[in-house]
Coordinates of C-alpha atoms and ligand atoms in Angstrom, one line a residue:
X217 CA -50.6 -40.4 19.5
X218 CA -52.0 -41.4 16.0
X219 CA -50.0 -45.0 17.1
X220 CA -52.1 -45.3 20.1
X221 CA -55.3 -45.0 18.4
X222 CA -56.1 -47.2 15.1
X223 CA -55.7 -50.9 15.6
X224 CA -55.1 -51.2 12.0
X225 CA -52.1 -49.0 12.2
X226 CA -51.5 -50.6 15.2
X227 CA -52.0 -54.1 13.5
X228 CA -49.4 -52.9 10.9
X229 CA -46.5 -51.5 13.1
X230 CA -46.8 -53.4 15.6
X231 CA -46.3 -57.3 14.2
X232 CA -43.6 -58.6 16.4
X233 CA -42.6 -58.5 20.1
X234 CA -40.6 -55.3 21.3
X235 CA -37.1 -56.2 23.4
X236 CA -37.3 -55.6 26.7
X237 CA -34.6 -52.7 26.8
X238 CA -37.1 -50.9 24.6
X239 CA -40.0 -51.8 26.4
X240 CA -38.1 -50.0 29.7
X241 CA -37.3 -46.9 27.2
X242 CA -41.4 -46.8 26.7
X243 CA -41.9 -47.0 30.6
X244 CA -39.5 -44.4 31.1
X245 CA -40.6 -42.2 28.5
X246 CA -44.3 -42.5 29.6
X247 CA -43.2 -41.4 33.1
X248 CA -41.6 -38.5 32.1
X249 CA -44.3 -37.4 29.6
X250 CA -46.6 -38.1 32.8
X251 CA -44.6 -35.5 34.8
X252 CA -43.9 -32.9 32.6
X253 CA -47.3 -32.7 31.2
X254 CA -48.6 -32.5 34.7
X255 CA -47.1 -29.5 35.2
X256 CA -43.6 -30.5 36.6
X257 CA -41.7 -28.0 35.0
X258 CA -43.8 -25.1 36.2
X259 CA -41.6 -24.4 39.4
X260 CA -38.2 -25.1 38.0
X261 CA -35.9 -22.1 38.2
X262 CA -34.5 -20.2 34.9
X263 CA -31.9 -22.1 34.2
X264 CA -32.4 -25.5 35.8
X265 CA -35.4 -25.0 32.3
X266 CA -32.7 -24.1 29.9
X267 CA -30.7 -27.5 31.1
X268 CA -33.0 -29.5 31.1
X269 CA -34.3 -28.8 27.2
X270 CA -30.4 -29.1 26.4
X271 CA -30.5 -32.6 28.3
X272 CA -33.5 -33.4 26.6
X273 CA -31.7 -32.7 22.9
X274 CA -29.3 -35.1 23.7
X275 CA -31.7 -38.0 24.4
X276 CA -33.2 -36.8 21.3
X277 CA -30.0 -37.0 19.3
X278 CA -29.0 -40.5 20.9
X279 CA -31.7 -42.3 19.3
X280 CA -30.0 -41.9 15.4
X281 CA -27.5 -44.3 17.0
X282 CA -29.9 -46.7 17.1
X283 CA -31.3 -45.8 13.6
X284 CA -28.2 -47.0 12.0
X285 CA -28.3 -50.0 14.0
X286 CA -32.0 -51.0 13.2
X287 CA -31.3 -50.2 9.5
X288 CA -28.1 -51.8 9.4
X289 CA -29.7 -55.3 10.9
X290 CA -32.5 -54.8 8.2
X291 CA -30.4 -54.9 5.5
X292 CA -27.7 -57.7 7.3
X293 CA -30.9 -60.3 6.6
X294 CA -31.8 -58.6 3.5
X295 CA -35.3 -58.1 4.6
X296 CA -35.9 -55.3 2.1
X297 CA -35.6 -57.5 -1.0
X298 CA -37.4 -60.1 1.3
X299 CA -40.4 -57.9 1.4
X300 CA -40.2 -56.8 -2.1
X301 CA -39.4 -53.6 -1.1
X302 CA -37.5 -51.7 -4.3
X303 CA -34.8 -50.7 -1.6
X304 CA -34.1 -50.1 1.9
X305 CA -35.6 -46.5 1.5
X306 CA -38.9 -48.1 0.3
X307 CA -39.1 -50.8 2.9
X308 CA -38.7 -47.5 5.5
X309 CA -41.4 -45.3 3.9
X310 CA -43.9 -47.9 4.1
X311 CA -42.9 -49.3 7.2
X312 CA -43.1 -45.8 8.9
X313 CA -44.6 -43.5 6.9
X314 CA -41.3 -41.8 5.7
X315 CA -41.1 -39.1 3.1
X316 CA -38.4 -40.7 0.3
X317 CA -36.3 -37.7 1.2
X318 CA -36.3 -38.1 5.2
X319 CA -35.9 -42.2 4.6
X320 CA -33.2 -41.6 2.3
X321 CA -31.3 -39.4 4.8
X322 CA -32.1 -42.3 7.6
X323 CA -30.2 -45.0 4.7
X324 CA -27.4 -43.0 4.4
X325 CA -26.4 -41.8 7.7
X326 CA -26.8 -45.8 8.6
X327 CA -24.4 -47.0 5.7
X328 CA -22.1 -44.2 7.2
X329 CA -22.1 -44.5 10.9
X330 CA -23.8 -48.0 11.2
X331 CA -22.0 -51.4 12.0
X332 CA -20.2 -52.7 9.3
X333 CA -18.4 -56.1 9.4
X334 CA -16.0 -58.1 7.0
X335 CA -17.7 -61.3 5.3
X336 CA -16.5 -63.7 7.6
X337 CA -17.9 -61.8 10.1
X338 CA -15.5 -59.9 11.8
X339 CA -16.7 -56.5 13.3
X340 CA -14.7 -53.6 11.3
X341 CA -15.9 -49.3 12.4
X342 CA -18.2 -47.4 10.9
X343 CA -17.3 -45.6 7.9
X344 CA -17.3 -42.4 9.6
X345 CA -16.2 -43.6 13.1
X346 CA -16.3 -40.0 14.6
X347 CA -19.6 -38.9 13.9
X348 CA -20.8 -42.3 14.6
X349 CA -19.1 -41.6 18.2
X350 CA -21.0 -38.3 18.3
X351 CA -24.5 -39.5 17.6
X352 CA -23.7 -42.1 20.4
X353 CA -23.1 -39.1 22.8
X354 CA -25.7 -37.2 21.3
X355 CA -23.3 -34.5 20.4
X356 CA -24.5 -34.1 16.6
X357 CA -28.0 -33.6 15.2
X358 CA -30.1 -35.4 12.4
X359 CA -29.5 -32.0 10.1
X360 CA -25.5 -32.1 11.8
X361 CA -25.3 -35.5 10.2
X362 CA -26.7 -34.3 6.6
X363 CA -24.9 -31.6 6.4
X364 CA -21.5 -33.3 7.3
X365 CA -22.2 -36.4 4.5
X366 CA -22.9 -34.1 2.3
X367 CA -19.8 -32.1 2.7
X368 CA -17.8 -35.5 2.4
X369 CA -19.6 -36.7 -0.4
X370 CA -18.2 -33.5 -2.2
X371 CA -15.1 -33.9 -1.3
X372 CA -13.3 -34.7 -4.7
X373 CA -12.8 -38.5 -5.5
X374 CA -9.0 -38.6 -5.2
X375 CA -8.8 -37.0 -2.0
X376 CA -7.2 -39.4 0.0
X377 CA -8.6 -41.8 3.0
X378 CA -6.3 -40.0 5.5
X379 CA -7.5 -36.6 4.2
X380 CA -10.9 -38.2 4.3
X381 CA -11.1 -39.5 7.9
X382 CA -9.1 -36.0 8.7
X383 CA -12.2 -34.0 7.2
X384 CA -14.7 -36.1 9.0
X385 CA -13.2 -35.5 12.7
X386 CA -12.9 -32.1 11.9
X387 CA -16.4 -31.3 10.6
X388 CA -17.9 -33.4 13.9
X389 CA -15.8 -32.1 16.1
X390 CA -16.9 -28.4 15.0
X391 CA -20.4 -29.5 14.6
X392 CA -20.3 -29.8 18.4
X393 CA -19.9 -25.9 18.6
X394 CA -21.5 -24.6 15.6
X395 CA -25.2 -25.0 13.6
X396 CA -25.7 -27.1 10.5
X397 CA -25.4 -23.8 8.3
X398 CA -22.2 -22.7 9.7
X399 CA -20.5 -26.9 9.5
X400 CA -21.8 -26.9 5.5
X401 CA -20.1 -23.5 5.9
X402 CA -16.6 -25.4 6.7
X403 CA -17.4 -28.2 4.8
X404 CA -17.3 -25.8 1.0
X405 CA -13.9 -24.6 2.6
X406 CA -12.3 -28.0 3.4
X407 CA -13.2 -28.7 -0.1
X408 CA -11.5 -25.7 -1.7
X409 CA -8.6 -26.6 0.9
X410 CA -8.1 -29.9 -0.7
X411 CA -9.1 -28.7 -4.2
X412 CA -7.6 -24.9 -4.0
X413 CA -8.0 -24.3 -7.7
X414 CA -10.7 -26.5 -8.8
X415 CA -8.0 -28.9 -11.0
X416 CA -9.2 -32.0 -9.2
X417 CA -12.7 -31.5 -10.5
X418 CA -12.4 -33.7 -13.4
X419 CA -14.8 -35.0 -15.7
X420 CA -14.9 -37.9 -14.0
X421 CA -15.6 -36.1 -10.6
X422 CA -18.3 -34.3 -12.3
X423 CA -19.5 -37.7 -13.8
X424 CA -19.7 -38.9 -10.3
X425 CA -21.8 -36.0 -9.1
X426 CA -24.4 -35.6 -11.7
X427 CA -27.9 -35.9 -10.3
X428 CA -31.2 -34.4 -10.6
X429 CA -34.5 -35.1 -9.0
X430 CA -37.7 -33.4 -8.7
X431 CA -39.3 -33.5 -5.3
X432 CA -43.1 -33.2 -5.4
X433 CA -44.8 -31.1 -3.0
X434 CA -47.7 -31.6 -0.8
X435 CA -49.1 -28.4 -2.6
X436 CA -49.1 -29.9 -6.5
X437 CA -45.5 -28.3 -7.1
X438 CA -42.2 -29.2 -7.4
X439 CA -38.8 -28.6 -6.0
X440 CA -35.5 -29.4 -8.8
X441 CA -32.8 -30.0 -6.9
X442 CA -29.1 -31.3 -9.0
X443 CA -26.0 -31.2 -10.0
X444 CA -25.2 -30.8 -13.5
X445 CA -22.0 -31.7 -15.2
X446 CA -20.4 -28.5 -17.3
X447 CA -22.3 -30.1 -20.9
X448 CA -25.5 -30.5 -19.6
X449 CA -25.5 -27.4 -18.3
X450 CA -24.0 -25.8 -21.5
X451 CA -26.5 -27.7 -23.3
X452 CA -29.7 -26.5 -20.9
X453 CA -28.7 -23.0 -20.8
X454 CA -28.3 -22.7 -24.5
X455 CA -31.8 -24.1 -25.5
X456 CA -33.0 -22.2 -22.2
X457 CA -31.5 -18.4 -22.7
X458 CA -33.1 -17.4 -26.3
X459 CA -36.6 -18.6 -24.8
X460 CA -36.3 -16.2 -21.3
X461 CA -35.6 -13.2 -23.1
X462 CA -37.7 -10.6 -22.2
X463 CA -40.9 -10.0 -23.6
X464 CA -41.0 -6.6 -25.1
X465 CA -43.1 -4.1 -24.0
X466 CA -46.6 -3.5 -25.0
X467 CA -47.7 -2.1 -28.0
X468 CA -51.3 -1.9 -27.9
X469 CA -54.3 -0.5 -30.2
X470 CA -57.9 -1.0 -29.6
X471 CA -58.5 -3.9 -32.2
X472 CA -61.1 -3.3 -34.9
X473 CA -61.6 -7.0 -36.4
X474 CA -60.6 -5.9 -40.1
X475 CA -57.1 -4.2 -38.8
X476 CA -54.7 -6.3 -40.7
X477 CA -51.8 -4.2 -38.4
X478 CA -50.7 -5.4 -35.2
X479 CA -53.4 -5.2 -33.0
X480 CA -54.1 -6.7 -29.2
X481 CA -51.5 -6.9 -26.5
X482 CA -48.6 -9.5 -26.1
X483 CA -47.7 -8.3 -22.5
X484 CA -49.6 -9.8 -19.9
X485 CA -47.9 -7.0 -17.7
X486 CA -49.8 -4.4 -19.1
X487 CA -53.1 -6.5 -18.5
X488 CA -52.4 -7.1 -14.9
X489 CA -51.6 -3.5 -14.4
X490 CA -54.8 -2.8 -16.3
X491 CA -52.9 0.0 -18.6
X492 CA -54.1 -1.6 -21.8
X493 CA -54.6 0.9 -23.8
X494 CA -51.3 2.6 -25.3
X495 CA -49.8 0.7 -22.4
X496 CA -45.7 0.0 -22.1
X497 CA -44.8 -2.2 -19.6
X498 CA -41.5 -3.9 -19.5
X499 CA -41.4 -8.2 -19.0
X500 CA -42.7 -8.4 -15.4
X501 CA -41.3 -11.8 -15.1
X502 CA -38.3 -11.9 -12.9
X503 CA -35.2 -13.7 -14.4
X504 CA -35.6 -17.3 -12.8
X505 CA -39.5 -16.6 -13.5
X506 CA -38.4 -16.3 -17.5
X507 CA -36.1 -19.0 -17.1
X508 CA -39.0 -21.7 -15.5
X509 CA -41.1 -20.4 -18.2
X510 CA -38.3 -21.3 -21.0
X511 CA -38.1 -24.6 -19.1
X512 CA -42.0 -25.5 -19.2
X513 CA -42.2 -24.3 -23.3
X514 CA -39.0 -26.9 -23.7
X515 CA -40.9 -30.0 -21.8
X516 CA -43.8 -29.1 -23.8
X517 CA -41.3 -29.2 -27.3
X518 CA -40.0 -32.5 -25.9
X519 CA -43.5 -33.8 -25.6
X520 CA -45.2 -32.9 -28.6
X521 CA -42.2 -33.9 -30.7
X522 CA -42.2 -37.1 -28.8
X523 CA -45.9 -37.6 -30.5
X524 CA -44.4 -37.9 -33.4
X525 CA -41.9 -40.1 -33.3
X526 CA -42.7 -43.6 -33.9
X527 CA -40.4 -45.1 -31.4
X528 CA -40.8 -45.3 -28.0
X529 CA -43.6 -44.6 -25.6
X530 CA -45.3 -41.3 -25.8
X531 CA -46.0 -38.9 -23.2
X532 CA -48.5 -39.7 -21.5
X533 CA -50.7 -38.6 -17.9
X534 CA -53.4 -40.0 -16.2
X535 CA -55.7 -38.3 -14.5
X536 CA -58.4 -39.1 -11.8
X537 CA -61.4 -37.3 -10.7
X538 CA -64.6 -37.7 -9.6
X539 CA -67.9 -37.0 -12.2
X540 CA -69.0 -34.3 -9.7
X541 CA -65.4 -32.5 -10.4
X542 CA -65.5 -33.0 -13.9
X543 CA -69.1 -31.0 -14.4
X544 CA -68.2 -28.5 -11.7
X545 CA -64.7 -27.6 -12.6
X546 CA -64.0 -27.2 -9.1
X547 CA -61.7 -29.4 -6.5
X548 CA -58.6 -31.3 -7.3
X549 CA -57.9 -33.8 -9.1
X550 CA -55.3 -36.8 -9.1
X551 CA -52.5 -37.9 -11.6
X552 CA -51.4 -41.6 -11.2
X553 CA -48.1 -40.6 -9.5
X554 CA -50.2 -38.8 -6.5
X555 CA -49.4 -35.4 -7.3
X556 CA -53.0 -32.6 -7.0
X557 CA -53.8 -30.1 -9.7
X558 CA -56.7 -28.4 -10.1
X559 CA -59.1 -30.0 -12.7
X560 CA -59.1 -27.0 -15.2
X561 CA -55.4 -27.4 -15.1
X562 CA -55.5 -31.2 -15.1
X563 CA -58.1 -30.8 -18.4
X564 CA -55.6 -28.0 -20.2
X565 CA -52.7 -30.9 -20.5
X566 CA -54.9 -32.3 -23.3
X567 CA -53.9 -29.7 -24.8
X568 CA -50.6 -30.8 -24.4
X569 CA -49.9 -34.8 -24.3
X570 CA -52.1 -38.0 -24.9
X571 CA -54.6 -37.7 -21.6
X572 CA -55.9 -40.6 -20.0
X573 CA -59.3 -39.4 -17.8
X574 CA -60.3 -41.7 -15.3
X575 CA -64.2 -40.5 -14.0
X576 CA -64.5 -42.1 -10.5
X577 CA -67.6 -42.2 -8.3
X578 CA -67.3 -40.5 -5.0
X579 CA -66.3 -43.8 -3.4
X580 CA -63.3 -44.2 -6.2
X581 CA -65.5 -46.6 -8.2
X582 CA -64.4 -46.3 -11.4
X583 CA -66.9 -44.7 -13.4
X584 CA -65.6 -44.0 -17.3
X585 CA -62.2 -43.7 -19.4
X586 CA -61.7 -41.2 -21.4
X587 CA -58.6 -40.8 -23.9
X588 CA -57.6 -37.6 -26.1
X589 CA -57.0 -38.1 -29.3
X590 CA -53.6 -36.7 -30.2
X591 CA -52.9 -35.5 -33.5
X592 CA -51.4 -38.3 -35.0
X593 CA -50.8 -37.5 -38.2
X594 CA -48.3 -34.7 -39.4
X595 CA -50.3 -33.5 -42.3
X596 CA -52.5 -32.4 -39.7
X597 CA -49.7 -30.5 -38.0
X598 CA -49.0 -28.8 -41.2
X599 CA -51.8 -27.9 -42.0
X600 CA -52.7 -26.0 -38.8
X601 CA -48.9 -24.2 -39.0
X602 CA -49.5 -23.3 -42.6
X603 CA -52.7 -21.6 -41.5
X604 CA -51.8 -20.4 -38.5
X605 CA -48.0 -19.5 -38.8
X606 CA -47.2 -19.3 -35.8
X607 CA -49.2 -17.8 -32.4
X608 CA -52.6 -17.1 -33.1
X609 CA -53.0 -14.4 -30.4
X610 CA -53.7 -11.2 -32.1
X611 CA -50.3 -9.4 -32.1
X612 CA -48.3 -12.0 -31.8
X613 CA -45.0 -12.9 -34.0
X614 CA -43.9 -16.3 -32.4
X615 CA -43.2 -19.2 -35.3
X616 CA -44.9 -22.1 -35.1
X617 CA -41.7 -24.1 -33.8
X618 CA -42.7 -21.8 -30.6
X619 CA -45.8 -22.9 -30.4
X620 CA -48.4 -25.7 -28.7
X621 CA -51.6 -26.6 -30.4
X622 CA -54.9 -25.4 -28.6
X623 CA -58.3 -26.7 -28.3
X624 CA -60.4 -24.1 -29.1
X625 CA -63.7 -25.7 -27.4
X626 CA -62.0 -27.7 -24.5
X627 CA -61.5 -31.3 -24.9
X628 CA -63.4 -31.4 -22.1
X629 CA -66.2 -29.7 -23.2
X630 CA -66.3 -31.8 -26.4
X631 CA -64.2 -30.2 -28.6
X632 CA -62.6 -32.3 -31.3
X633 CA -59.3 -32.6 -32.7
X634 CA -60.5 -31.3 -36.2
X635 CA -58.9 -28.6 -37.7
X636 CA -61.0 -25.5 -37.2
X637 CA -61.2 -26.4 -33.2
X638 CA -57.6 -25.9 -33.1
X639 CA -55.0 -23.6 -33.1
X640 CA -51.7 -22.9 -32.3
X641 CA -50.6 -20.7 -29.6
X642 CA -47.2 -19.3 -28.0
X643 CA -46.9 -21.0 -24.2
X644 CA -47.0 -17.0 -23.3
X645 CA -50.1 -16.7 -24.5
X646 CA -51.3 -20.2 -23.9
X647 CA -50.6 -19.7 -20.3
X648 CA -51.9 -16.0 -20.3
X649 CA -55.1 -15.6 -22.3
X650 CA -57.6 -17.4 -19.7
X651 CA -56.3 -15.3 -16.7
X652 CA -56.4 -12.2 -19.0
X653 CA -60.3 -12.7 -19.6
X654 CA -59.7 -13.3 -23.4
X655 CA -62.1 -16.3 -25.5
X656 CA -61.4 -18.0 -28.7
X657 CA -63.6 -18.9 -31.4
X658 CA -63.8 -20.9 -34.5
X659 CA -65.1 -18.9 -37.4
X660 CA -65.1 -20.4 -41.0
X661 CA -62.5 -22.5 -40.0
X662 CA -60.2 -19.7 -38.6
X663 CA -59.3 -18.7 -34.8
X664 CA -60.6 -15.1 -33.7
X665 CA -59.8 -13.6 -30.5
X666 CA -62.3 -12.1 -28.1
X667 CA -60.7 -9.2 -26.1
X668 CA -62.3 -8.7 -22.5
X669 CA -64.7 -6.0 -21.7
X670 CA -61.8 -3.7 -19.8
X671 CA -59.3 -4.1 -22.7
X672 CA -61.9 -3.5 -25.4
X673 CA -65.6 -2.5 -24.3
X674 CA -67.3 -3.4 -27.7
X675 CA -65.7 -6.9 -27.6
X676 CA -64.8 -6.8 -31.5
X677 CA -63.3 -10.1 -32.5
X678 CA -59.9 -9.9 -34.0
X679 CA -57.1 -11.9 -35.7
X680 CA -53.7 -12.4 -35.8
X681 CA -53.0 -10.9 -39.3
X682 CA -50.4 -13.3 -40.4
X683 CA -53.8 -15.5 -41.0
X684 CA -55.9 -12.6 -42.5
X685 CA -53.0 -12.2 -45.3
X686 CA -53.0 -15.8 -46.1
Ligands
LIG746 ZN1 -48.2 -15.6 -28.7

């Protein structure tokens, strides 16, 4: 529909001249569109209905076949590299408005099932000459085909082109009969066929495998998707387990500012349940919960240690908004690799890494640049750890090694990166204390914390006595 409309899209799309065949396809697909939408269907018995969406799959299915062609000819003349395109994936997701992930897919089912020839020209099959035949007859699916390369593309390295070829007919021939789930079923038990104990998963297989990618998603987040090999994955789990443990339960008094005890509550579960008082709740976070948690206090390690090294670049972000946002606090706001996040979020990651603020008008005029100033001298780290000692938040035990430096007055707001407007906090409590209701403030150059009305109704400041006993 959208094609119809918009000469500029149209404009972009639509450059060259169409072949004929396809222009019949378009004639004969408009007809049928017609009649459908006119009500054709309407008098069709039961099952003449169920036949004809069946027939209607297969036309559906056909069309891959000539995916791999179109892609394959692309790539014959080069055209990607032609066009500057970074690859053929690019070229696609411009050229069509392709997700990477759906273009990617499209590439590889082409180099798989497309034409292939020798260099002097001579026509040699497909890679995968069965499921190339299927998509022809319209036998497999877009999610068949993924499924099925990625069962082959698991298949250990040494397994050998006749067990190859074998697993290939095997998996299209049941993808005929079964649904994608069910083929990756048989695909994990061809694999452990040809690899019954696991010996032929060498370091070089696992080499060969590695990957990891984060996906964005439309909504700001992220999926991680990989495969790690056995060290990495040693490695990660080490650095990641001691930093899921579970929080221990509350142990909370009413807090009466001189209290040099432990005082406050280092359980956000007992402030969501509202038992603060006296309150004992276990870790509420599930285990994968604790475990994203580790992972986001280890990025923020990487990146403040990162500061301080003097080679390489160091983190940075960049961040758009608009003036309106950055006064209102409310709407989204843009980081230079597309991805959404609110703007109190977007202003917390000074906080956290060198910030670059671009203020745009509403128009994307660009209005200002602002840059954080990062702590770039270590005296200044340690002198906040040696007054600090660790997390600030009343109560809390964590070392300073734990910890990520906090602007007391947001950078935002104007606050500086002087001393006595910063402190350091645990990522628990640096993620938890704004939800929780609790406020921070500089006095005589040391951090008191300001517990919420429902926790404590006089509001009496109080402070983490590892700083009271300096
Ligand atoms: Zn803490």
């Amino acid at each position: 529909m959208e094609e119809l409309d918009g000469n500029g899209e149209r404009g972009a799309l639509h450059f060259g001249a169409v072949t004929p065949a396809l222009d019949v396809l378009s004639a004969a697909l408009d007809a049928y569109l017609v009649e459908v939408q006119a009500g054709g269907l309407g008098r069709v018995p039961d099952a003449d209905l169920l036949a004809e969406t069946r027939a209607f799959e297969v036309h559906r299915r056909r069309l891959a076949a000539a995916d791999t062609v179109l892609i394959s000819e692309l790539e014959r003349r080069n055209l990607p590299a032609r066009l500057t395109s970074r690859s053929t994936s690019t070229l696609l997701q411009g050229l069509l408005r392709l997700s990477p992930s759906e273009a990617a897919h499209r590439v590889a089912t082409a180099h798989a099932t497309g034409p292939r020839s020798t260099l002097t020209g001579q026509p040699l099959l497909p890679l995968a000459p069965a499921l190339a035949a299927a998509q022809i007859t319209g036998t497999v699916s877009a999610e068949h085909t993924r499924v099925i390369l990625t069962a082959l593309n698991t298949l250990p390295s040494t397994t050998s082109t006749e067990n190859l070829t074998a697993a290939e007919q095997h998996l299209t021939t049941a993808a005929a009969t079964l649904r994608p789930r069910e083929v990756a079923l048989l695909g994990t038990r061809i694999a452990a066929h040809l690899d019954p104990d696991g010996t032929l998963t060498t370091a070089t297989e696992h080499q060969r495998r590695r990957g990891f990618a984060l996906h964005p998603n439309p909504d700001g987040s992220y999926t991680a998707r990989g495969y790690l090999t056995p060290s990495c994955g040693a490695l990660l789990l080490a650095t990641l387990t001691p930093r899921a443990a579970p929080r221990p339960a509350a142990t909370t008094t009413t807090g009466d500012g001189d209290n040099s005890g432990g005082t406050g509550s280092d359980n956000s579960g007992g402030w969501v349940s509202g038992s603060s008082v006296g309150g004992s709740e276990p870790d509420p976070r599930s285990h994968s919960q604790r475990l994203h948690d580790a992972l986001q206090d280890l990025a923020g390690l990487a990146v403040r240690r990162n500061e301080h090294t003097t080679s390489g670049a160091p983190a940075q972000v960049i961040i758009t908004m608009t003036a309106t946002q950055l006064t209102t606090r409310q709407g989204l706001a843009a980081t230079s690799t597309g991805q959404l996040l609110t703007i109190p979020d977007a202003l917390n990651l000074a906080d956290e890494t060198t910030l670059h603020l671009l203020t745009t008008t509403e128009t994307g005029a660009i209005l200002n640049h602002h840059r954080t100033k990062r702590i770039a001298t270590r005296a200044q780290t340690i002198a906040l750890t040696a007054r600090d000692k660790g997390c600030s938040f009343p109560g809390c035990d964590q070392p300073p090694e734990h910890c990520q430096r906090h602007h007391i007055t947001p950078w935002a707001d104007g606050g500086t990166t002087n001393l006595d407007n910063l402190t350091l906090l645990c990522g628990h409590h640096h993620r938890q204390f704004q939800p929780t209701g609790w406020t921070c403030h500089s006095r005589n150059g040391t951090p008191w914390w300001i517990p919420p009305p429902w926790i404590d109704p006089t509001q009496t400041p109080q402070q983490n006595h590892r700083i009271q006993r300096q």
